mmCIF file of C-alpha atoms in Angstrom:
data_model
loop_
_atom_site.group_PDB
_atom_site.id
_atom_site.type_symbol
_atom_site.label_atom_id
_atom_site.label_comp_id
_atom_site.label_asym_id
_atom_site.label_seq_id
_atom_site.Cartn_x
_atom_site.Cartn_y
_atom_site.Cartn_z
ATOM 1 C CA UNK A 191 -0.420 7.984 -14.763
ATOM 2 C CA UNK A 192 1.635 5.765 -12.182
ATOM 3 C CA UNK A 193 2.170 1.787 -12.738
ATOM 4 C CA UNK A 194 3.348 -0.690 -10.070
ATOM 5 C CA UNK A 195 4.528 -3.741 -10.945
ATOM 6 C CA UNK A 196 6.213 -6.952 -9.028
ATOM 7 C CA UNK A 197 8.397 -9.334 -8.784
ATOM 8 C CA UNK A 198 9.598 -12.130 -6.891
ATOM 9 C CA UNK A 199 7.086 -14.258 -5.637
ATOM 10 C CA UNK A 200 7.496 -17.961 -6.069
ATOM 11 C CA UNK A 201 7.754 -21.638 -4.148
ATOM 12 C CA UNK A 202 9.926 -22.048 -1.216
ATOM 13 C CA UNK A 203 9.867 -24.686 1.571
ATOM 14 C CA UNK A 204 9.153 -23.716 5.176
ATOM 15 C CA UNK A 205 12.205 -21.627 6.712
ATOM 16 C CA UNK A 206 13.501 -20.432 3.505
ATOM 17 C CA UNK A 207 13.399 -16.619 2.241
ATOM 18 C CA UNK A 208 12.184 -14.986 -0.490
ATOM 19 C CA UNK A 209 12.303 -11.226 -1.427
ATOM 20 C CA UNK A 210 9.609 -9.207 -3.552
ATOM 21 C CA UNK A 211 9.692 -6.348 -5.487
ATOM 22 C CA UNK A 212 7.663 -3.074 -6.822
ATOM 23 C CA UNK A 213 8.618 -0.577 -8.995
ATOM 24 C CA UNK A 214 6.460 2.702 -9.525
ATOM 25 C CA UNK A 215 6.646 4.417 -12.616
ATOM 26 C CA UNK A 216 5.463 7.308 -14.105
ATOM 27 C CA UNK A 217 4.933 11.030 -13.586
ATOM 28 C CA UNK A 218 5.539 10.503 -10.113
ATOM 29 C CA UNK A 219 5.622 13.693 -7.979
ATOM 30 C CA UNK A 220 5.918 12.080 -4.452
ATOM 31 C CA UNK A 221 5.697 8.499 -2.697
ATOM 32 C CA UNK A 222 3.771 9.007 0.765
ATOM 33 C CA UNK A 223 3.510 5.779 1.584
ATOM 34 C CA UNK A 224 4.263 2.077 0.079
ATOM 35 C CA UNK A 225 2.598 -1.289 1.450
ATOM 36 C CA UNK A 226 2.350 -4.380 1.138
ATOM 37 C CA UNK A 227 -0.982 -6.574 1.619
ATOM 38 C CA UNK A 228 -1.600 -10.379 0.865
ATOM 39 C CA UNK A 229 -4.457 -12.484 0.171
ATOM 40 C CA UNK A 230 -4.845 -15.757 0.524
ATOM 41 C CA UNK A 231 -7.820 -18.102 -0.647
ATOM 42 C CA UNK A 232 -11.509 -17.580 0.379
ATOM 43 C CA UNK A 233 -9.584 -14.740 3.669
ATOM 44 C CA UNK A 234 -10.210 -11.088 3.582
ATOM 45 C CA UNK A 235 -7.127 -8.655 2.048
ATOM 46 C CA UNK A 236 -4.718 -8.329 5.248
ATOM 47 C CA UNK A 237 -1.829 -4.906 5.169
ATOM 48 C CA UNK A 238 1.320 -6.362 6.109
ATOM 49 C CA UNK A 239 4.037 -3.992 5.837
ATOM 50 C CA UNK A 240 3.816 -0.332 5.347
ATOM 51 C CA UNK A 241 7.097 2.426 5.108
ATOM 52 C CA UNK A 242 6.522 6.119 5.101
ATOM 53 C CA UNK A 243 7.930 9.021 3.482
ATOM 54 C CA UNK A 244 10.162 9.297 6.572
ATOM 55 C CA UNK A 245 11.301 6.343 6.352
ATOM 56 C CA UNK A 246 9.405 4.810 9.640
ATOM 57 C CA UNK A 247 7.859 1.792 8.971
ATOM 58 C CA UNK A 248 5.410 -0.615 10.658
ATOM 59 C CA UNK A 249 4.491 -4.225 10.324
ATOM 60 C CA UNK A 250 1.378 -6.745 11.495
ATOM 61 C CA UNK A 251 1.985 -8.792 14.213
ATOM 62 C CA UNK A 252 2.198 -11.835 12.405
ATOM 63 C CA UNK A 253 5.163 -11.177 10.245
ATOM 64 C CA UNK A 254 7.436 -8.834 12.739
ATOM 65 C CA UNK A 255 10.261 -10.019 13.424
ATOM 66 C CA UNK A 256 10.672 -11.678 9.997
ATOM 67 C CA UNK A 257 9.778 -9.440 7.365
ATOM 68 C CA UNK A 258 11.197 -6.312 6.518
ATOM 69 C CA UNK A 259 9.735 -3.614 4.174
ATOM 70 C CA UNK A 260 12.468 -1.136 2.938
ATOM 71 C CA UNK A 261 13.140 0.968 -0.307
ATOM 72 C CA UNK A 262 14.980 2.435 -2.782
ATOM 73 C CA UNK A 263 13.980 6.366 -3.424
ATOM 74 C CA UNK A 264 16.105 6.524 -6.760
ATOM 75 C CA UNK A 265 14.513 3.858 -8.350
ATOM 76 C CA UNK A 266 11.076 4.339 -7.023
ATOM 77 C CA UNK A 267 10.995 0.704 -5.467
ATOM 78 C CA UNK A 268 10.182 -1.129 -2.587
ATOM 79 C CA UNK A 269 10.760 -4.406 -1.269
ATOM 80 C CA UNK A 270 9.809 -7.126 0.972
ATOM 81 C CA UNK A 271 12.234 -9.215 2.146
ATOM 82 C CA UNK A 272 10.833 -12.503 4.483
ATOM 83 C CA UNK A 273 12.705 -14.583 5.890
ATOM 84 C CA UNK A 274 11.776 -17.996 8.325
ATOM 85 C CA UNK A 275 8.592 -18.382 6.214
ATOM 86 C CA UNK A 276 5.628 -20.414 6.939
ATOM 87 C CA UNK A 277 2.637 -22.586 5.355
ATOM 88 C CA UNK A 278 0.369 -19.393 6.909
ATOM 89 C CA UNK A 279 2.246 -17.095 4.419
ATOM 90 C CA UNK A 280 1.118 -18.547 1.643
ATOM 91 C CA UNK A 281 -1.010 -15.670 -0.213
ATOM 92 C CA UNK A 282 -1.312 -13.402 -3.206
ATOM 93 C CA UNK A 283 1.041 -10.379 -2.118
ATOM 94 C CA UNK A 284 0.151 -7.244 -3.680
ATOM 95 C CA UNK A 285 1.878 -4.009 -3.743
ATOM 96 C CA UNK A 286 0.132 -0.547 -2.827
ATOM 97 C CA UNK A 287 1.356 3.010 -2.645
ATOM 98 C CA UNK A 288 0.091 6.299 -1.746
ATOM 99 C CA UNK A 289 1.262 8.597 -4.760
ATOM 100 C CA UNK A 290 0.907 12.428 -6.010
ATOM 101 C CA UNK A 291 1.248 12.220 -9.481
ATOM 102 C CA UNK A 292 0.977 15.027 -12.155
ATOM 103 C CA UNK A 293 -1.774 14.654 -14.648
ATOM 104 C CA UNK A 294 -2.166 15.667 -18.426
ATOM 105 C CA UNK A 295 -3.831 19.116 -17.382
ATOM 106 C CA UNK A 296 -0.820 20.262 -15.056
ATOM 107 C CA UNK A 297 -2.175 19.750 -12.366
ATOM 108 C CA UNK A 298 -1.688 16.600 -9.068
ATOM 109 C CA UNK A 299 -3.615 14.274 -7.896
ATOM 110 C CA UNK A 300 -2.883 11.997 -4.612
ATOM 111 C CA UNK A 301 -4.415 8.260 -5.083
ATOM 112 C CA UNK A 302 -3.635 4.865 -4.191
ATOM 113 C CA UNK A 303 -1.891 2.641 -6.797
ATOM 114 C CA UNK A 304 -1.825 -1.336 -6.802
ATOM 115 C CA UNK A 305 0.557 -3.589 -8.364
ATOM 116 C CA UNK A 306 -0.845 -7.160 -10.471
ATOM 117 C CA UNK A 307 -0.218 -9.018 -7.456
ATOM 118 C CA UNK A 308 2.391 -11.993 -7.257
ATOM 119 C CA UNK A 309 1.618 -15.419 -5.698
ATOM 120 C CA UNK A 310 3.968 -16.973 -2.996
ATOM 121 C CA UNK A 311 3.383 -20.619 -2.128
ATOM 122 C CA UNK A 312 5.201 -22.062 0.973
ATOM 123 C CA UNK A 313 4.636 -25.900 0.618
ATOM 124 C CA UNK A 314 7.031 -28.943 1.924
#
């Protein structure tokens, strides 16, 4: 019923910025929650960024300060924006959201929904 997919991810040298999308679609009845968790090789799947339906939003210790999750309600989206990044970054960022959708019976169902995953390499 729902679909997330990214965009975004990429090379960039140490320092630089890059800025990652997802976009939900489908029959979408309501976003609780949208995160964002990397993985990088052979290290367990880490949450990194998370924004609520309120709009409060909360981030792991090793990215605060230079990340920043935020969205766009209209068009079902939310972003990642980092800035000052390092080698340590370097990871398989996936998307993941917290979604009531409607289902071919009429009725809802609340699951979690995860995008293909997008790779981001920072390398000198």
């Amino acid at each position: 019923q729902v679909q997330l997919v990214e965009y975004g991810g990429g090379l960039v040298q140490p320092g630089g910025s890059l800025r990652l999308s997802c976009a939900a679609s489908g029959s979408i009845f309501r976003i609780y929650a949208m995160n964002w968790y990397r993985q990088a090789p052979g290290k367990q799947r880490e949450l990194v960024a998370t924004i609520l339906s309120g709009g409060s939003t909360n981030y792991d210790d090793s990215v605060k300060g230079r990340f920043t999750i935020s969205r766009d309600n209209a068009k079902n989206t939310v972003y990642l924006q980092m800035n000052s990044l390092k080698p340590e970054d370097t990871a398989v960022y996936y998307c993941n959201a917290d979604i009531a959708a409607r289902r071919y019976s009429g009725s809802y169902s609340r699951d979690d929904y995860w995008g293909q995953g997008t790779q981001v390499t920072v390398s000198s």
